[in-house]
PDB file of N, CA and C in Angstrom:
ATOM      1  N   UNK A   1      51.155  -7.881 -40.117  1.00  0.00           N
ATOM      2  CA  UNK A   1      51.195  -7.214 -38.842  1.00  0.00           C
ATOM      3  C   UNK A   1      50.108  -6.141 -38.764  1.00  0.00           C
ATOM      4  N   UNK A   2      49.939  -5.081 -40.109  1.00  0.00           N
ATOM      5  CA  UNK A   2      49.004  -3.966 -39.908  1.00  0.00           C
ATOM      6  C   UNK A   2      47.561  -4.771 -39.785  1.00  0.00           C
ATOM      7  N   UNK A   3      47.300  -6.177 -40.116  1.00  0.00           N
ATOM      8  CA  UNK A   3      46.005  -6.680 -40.513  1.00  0.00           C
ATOM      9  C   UNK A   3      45.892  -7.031 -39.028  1.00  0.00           C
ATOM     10  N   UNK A   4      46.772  -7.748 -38.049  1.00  0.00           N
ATOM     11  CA  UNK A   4      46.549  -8.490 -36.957  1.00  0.00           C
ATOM     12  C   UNK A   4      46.648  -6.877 -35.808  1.00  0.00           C
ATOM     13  N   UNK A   5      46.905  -5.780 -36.296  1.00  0.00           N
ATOM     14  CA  UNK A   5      47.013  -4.917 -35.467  1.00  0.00           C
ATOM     15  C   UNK A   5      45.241  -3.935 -35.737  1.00  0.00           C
ATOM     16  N   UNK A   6      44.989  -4.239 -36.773  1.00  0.00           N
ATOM     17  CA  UNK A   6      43.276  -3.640 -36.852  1.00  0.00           C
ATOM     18  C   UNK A   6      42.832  -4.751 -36.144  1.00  0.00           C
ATOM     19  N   UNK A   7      42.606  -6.317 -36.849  1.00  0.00           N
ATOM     20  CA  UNK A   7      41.636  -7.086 -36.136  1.00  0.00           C
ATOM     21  C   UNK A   7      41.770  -6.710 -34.598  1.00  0.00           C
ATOM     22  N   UNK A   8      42.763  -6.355 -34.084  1.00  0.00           N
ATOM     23  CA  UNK A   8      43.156  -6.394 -31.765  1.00  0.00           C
ATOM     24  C   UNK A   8      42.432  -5.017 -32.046  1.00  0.00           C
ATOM     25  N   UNK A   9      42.369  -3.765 -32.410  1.00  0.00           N
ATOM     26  CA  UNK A   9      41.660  -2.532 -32.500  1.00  0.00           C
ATOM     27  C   UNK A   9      40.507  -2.780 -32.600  1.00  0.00           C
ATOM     28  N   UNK A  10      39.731  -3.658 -33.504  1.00  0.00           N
ATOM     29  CA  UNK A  10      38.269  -3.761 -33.720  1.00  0.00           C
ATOM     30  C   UNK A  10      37.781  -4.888 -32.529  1.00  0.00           C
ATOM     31  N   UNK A  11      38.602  -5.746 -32.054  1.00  0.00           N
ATOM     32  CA  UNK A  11      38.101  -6.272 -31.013  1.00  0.00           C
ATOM     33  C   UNK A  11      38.217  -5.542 -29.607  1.00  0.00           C
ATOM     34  N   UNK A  12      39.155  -4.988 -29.593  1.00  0.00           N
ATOM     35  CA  UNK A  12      38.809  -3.684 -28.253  1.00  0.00           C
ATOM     36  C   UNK A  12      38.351  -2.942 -28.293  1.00  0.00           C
ATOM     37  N   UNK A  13      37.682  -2.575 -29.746  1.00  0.00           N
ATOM     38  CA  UNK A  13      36.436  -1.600 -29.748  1.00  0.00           C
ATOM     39  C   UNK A  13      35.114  -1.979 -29.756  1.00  0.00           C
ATOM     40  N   UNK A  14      35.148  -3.398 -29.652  1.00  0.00           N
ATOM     41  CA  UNK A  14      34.276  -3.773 -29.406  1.00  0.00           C
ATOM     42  C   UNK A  14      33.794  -4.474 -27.943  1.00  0.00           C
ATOM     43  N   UNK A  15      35.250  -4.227 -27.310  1.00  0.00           N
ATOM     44  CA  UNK A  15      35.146  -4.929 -25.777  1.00  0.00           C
ATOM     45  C   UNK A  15      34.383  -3.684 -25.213  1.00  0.00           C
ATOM     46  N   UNK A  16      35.158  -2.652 -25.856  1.00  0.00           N
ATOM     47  CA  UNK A  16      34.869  -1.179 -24.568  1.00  0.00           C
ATOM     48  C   UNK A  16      33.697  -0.883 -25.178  1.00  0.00           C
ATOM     49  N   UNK A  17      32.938  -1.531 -26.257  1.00  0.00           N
ATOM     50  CA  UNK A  17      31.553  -0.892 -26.210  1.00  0.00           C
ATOM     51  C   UNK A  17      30.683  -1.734 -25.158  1.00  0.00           C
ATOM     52  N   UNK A  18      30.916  -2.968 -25.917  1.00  0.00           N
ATOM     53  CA  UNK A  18      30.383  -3.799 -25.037  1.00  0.00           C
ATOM     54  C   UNK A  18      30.212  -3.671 -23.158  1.00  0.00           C
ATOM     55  N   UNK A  19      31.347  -2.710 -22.635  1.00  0.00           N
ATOM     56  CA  UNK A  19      31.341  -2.712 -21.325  1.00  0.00           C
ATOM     57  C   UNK A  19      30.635  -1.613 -20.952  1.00  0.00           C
ATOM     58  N   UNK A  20      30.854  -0.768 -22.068  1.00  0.00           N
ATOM     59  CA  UNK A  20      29.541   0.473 -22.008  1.00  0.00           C
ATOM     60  C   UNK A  20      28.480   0.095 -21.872  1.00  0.00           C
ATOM     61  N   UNK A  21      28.097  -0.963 -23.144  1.00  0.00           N
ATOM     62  CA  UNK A  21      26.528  -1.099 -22.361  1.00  0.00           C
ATOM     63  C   UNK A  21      26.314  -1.520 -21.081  1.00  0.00           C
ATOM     64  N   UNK A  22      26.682  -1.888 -20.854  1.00  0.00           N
ATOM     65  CA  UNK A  22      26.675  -3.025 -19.345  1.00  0.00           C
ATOM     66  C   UNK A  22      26.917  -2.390 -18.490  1.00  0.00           C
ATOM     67  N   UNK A  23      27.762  -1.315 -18.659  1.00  0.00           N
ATOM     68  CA  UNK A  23      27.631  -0.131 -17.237  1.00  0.00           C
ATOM     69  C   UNK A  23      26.701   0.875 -17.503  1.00  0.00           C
ATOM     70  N   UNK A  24      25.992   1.283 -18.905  1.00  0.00           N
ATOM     71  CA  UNK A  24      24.727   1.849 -18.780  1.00  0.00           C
ATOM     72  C   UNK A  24      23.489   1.152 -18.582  1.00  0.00           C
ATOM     73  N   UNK A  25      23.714   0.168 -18.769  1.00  0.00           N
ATOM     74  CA  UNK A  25      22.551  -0.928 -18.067  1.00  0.00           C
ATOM     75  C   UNK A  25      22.171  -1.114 -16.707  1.00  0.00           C
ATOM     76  N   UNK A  26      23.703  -1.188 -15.872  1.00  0.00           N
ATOM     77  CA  UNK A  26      23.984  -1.040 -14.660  1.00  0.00           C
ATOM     78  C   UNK A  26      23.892   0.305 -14.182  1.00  0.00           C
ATOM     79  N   UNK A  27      23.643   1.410 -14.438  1.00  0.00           N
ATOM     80  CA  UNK A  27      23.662   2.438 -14.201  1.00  0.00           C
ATOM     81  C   UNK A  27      21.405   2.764 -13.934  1.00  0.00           C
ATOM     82  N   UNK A  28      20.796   2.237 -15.279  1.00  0.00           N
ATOM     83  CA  UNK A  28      19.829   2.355 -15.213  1.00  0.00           C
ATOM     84  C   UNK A  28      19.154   1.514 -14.483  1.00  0.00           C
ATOM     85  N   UNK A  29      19.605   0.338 -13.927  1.00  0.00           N
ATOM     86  CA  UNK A  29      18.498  -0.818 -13.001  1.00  0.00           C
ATOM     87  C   UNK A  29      19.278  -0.008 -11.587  1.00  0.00           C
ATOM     88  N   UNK A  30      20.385   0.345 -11.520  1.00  0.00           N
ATOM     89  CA  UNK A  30      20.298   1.218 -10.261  1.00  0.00           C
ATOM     90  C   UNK A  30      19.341   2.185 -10.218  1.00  0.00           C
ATOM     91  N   UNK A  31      19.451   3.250 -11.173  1.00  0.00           N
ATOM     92  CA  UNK A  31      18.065   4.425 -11.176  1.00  0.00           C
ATOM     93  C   UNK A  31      16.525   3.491 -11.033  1.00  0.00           C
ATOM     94  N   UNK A  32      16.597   2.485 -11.603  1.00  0.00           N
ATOM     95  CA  UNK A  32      15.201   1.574 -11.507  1.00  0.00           C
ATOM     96  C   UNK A  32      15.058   1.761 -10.159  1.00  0.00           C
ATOM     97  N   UNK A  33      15.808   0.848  -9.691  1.00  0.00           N
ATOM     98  CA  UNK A  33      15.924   0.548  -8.468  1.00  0.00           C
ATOM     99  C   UNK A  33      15.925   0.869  -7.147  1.00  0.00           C
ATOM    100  N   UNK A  34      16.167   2.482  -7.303  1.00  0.00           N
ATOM    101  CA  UNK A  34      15.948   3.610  -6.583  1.00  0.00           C
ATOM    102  C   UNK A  34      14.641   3.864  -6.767  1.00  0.00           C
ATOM    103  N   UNK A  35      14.211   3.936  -7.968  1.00  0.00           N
ATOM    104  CA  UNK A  35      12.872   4.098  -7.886  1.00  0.00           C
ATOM    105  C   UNK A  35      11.677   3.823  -7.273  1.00  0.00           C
ATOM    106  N   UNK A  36      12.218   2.232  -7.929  1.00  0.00           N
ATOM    107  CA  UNK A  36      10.812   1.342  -7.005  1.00  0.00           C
ATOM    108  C   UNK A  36      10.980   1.394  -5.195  1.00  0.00           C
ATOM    109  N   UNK A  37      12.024   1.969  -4.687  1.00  0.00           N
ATOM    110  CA  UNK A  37      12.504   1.945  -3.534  1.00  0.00           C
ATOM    111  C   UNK A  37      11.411   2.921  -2.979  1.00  0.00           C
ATOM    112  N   UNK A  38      12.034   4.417  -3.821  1.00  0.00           N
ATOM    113  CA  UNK A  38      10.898   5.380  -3.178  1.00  0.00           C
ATOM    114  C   UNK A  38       9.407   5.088  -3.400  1.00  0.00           C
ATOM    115  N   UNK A  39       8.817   4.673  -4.567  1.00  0.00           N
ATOM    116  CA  UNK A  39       7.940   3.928  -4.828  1.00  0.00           C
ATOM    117  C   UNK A  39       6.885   3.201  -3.830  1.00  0.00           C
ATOM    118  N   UNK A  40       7.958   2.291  -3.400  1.00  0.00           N
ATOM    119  CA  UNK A  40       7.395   1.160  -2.255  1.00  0.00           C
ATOM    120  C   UNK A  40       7.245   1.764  -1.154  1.00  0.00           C
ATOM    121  N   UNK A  41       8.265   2.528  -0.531  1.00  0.00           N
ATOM    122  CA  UNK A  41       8.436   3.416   0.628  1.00  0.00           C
ATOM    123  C   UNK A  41       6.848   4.256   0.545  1.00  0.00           C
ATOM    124  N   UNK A  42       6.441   4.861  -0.544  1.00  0.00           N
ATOM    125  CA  UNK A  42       4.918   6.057  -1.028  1.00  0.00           C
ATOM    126  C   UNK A  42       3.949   5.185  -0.397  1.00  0.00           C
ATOM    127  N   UNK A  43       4.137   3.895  -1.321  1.00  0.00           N
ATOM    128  CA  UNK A  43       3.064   3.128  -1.069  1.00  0.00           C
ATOM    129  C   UNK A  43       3.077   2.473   0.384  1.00  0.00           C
ATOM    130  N   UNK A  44       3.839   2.266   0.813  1.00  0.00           N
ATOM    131  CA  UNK A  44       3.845   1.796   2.475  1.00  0.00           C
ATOM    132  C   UNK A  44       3.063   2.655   3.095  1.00  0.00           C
ATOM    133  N   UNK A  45       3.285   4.203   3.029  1.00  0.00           N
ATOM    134  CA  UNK A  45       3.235   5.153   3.910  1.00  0.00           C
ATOM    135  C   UNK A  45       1.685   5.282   3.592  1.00  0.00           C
ATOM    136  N   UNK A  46       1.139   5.166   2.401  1.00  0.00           N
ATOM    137  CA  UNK A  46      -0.387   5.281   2.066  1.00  0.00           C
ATOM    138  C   UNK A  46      -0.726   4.105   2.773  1.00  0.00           C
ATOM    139  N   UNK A  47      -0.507   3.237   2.714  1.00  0.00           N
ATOM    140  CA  UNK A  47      -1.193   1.917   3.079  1.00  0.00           C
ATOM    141  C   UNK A  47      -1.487   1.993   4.633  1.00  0.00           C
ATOM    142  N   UNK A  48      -0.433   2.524   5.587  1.00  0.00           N
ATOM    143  CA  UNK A  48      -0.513   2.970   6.714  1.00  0.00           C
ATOM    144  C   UNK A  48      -1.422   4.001   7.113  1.00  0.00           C
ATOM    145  N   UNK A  49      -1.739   4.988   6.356  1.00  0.00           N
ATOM    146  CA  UNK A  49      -2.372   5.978   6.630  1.00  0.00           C
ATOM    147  C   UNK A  49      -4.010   5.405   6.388  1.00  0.00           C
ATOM    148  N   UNK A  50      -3.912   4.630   5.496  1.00  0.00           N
ATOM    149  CA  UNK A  50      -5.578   3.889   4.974  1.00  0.00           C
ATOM    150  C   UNK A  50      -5.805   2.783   6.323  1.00  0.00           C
ATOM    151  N   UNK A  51      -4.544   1.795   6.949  1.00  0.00           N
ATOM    152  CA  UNK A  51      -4.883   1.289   7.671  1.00  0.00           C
ATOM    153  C   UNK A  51      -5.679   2.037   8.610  1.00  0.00           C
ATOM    154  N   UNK A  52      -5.209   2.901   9.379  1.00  0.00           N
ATOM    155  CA  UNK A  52      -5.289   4.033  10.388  1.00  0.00           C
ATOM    156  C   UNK A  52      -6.433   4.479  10.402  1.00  0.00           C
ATOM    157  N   UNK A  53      -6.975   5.145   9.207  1.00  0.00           N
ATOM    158  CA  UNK A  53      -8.272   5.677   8.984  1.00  0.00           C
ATOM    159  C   UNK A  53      -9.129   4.591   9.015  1.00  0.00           C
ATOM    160  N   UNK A  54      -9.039   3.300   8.430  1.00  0.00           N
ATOM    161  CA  UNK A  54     -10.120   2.472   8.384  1.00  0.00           C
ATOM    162  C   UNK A  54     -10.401   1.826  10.268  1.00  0.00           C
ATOM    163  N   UNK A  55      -9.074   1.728  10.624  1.00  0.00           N
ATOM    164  CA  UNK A  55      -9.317   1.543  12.371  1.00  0.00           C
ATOM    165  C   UNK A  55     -10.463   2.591  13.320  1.00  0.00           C
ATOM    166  N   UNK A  56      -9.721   3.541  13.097  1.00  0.00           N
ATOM    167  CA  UNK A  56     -10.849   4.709  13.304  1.00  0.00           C
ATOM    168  C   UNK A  56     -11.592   4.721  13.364  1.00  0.00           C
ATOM    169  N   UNK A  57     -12.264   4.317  12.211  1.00  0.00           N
ATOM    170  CA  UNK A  57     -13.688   4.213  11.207  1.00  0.00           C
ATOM    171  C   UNK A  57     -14.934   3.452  11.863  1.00  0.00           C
ATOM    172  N   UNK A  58     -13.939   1.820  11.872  1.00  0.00           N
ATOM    173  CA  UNK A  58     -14.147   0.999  12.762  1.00  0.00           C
ATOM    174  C   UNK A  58     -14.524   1.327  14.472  1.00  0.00           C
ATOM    175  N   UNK A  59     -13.491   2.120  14.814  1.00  0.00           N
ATOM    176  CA  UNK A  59     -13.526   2.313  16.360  1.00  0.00           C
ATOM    177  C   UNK A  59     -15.123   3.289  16.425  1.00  0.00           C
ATOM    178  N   UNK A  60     -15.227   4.410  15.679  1.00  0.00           N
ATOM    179  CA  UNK A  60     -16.106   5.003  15.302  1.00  0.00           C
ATOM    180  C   UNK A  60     -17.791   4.319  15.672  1.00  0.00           C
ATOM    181  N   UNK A  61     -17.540   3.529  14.431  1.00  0.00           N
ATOM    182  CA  UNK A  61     -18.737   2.231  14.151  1.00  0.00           C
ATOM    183  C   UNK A  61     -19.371   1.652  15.498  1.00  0.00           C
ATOM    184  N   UNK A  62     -18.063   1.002  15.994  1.00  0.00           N
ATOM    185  CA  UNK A  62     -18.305   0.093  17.156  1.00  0.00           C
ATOM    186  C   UNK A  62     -19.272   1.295  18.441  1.00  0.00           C
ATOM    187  N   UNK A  63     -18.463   2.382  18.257  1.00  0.00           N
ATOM    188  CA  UNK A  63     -19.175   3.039  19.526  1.00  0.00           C
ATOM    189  C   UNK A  63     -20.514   3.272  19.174  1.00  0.00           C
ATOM    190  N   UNK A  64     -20.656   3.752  17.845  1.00  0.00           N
ATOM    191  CA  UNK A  64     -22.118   3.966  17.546  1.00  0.00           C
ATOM    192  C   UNK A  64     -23.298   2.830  17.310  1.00  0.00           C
ATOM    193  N   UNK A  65     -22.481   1.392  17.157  1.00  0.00           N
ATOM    194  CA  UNK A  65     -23.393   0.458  17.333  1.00  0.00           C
ATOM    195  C   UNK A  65     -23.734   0.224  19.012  1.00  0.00           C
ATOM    196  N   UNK A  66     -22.626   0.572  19.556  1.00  0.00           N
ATOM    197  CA  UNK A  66     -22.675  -0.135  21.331  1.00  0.00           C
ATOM    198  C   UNK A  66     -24.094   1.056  21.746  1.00  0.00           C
ATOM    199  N   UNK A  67     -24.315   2.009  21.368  1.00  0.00           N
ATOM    200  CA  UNK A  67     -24.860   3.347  21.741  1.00  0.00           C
ATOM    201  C   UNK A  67     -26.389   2.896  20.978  1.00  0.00           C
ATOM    202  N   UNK A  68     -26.579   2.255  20.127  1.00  0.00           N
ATOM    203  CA  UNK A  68     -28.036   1.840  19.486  1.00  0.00           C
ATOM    204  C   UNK A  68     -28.162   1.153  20.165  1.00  0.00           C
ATOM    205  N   UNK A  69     -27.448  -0.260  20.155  1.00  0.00           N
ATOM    206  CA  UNK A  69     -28.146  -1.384  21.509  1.00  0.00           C
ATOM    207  C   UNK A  69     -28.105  -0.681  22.434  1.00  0.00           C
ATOM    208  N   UNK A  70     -28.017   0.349  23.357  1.00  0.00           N
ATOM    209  CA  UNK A  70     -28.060   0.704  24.640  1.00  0.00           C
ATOM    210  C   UNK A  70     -29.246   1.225  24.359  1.00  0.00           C
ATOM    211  N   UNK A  71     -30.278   1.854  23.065  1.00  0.00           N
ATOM    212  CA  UNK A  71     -31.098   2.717  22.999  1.00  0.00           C
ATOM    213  C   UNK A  71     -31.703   1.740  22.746  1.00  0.00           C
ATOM    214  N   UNK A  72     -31.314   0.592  22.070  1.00  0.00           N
ATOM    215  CA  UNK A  72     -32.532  -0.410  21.423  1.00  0.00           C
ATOM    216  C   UNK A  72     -33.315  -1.255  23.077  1.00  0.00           C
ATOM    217  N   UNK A  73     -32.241  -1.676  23.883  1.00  0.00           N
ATOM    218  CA  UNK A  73     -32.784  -1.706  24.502  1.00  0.00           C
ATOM    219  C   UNK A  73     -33.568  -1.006  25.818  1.00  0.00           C
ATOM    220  N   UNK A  74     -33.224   0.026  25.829  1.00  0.00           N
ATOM    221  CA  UNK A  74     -34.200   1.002  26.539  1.00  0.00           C
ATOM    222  C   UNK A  74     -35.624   0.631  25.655  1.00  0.00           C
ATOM    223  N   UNK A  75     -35.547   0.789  24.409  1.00  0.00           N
ATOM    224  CA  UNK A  75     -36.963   0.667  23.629  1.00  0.00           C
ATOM    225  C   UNK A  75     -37.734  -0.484  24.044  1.00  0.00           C
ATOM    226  N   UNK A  76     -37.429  -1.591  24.301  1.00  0.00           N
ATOM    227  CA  UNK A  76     -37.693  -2.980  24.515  1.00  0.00           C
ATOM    228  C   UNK A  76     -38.212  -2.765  25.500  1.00  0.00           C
ATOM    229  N   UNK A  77     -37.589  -1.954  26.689  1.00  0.00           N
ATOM    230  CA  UNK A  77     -38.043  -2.116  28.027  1.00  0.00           C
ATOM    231  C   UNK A  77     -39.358  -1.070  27.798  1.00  0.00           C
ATOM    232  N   UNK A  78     -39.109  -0.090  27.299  1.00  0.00           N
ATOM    233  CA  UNK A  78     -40.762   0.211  26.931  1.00  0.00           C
ATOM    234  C   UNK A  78     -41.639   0.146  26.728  1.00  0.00           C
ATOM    235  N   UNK A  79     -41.496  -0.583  25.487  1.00  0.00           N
ATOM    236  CA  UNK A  79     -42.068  -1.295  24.627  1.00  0.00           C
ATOM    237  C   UNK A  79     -43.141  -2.200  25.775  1.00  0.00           C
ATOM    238  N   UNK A  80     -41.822  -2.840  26.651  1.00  0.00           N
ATOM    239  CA  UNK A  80     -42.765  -4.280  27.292  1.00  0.00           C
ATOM    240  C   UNK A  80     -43.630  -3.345  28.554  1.00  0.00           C
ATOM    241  N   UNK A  81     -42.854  -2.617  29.735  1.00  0.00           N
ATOM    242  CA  UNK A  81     -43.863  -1.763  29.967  1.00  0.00           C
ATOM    243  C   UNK A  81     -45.292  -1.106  29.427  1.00  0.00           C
ATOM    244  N   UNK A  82     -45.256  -0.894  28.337  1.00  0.00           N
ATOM    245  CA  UNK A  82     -46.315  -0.688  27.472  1.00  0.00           C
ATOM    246  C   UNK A  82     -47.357  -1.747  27.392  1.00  0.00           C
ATOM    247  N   UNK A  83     -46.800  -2.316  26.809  1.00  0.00           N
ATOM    248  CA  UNK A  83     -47.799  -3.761  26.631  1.00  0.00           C
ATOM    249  C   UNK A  83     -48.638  -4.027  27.973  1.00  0.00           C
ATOM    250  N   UNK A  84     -47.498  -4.127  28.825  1.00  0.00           N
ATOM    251  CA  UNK A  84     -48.349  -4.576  30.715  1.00  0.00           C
ATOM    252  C   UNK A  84     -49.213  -3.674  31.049  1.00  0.00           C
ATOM    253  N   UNK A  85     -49.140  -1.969  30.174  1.00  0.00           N
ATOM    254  CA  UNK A  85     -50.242  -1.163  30.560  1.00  0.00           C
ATOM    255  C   UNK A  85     -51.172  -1.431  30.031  1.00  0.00           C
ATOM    256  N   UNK A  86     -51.028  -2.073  28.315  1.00  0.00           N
ATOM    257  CA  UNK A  86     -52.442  -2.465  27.848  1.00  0.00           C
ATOM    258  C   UNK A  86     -53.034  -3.261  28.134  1.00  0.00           C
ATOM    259  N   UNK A  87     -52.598  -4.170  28.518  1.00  0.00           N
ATOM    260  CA  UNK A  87     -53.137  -5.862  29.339  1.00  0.00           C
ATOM    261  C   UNK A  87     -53.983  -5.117  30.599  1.00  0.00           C
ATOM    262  N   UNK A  88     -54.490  -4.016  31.263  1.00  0.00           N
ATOM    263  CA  UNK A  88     -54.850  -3.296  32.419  1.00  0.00           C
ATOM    264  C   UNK A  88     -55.982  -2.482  32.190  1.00  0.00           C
ATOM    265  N   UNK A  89     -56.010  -2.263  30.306  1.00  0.00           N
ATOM    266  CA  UNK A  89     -56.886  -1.263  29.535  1.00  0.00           C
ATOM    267  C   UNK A  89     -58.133  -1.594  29.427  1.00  0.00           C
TER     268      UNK A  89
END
């Protein structure tokens, strides 16, 4: 009886460790898990802010290219004016 009453002791001391780990396991992929949450959430919010700026950037660009062709061609029209004065020289 005392032998079959250790072996049930050493196997429930080994259940309740066993469930320990497994709820500190479960305890830490929750903390993981929170983590990568805020994590992902950081990185969203950067990624948004880089989108944003690079639109900008872009919008930026575009006006300052639309603003050269408007100058490039003023030049052209000079340019060819010019020429029709030298053809006169």
């Amino acid at each position: 009886m005392s032998s079959d009453h250790r072996d049930t002791n050493e196997m429930l001391s080994i259940t309740v460790a066993g469930q320990k780990q497994l709820s500190d396991l479960l305890q830490e992929k929750d903390s993981f898990t929170e983590s990568l949450r805020a994590n992902m959430a950081a990185t969203q919010r950067e990624l948004e802010a880089g989108v944003q700026a690079a639109t900008q950037e872009a919008e930026t660009l575009r006006g300052a290219l639309e603003e050269k062709d408007k100058q490039l061609g003023g030049m052209k029209e000079d340019n060819s004016h010019l020429k029709v004065g030298l053809q006169y020289v």
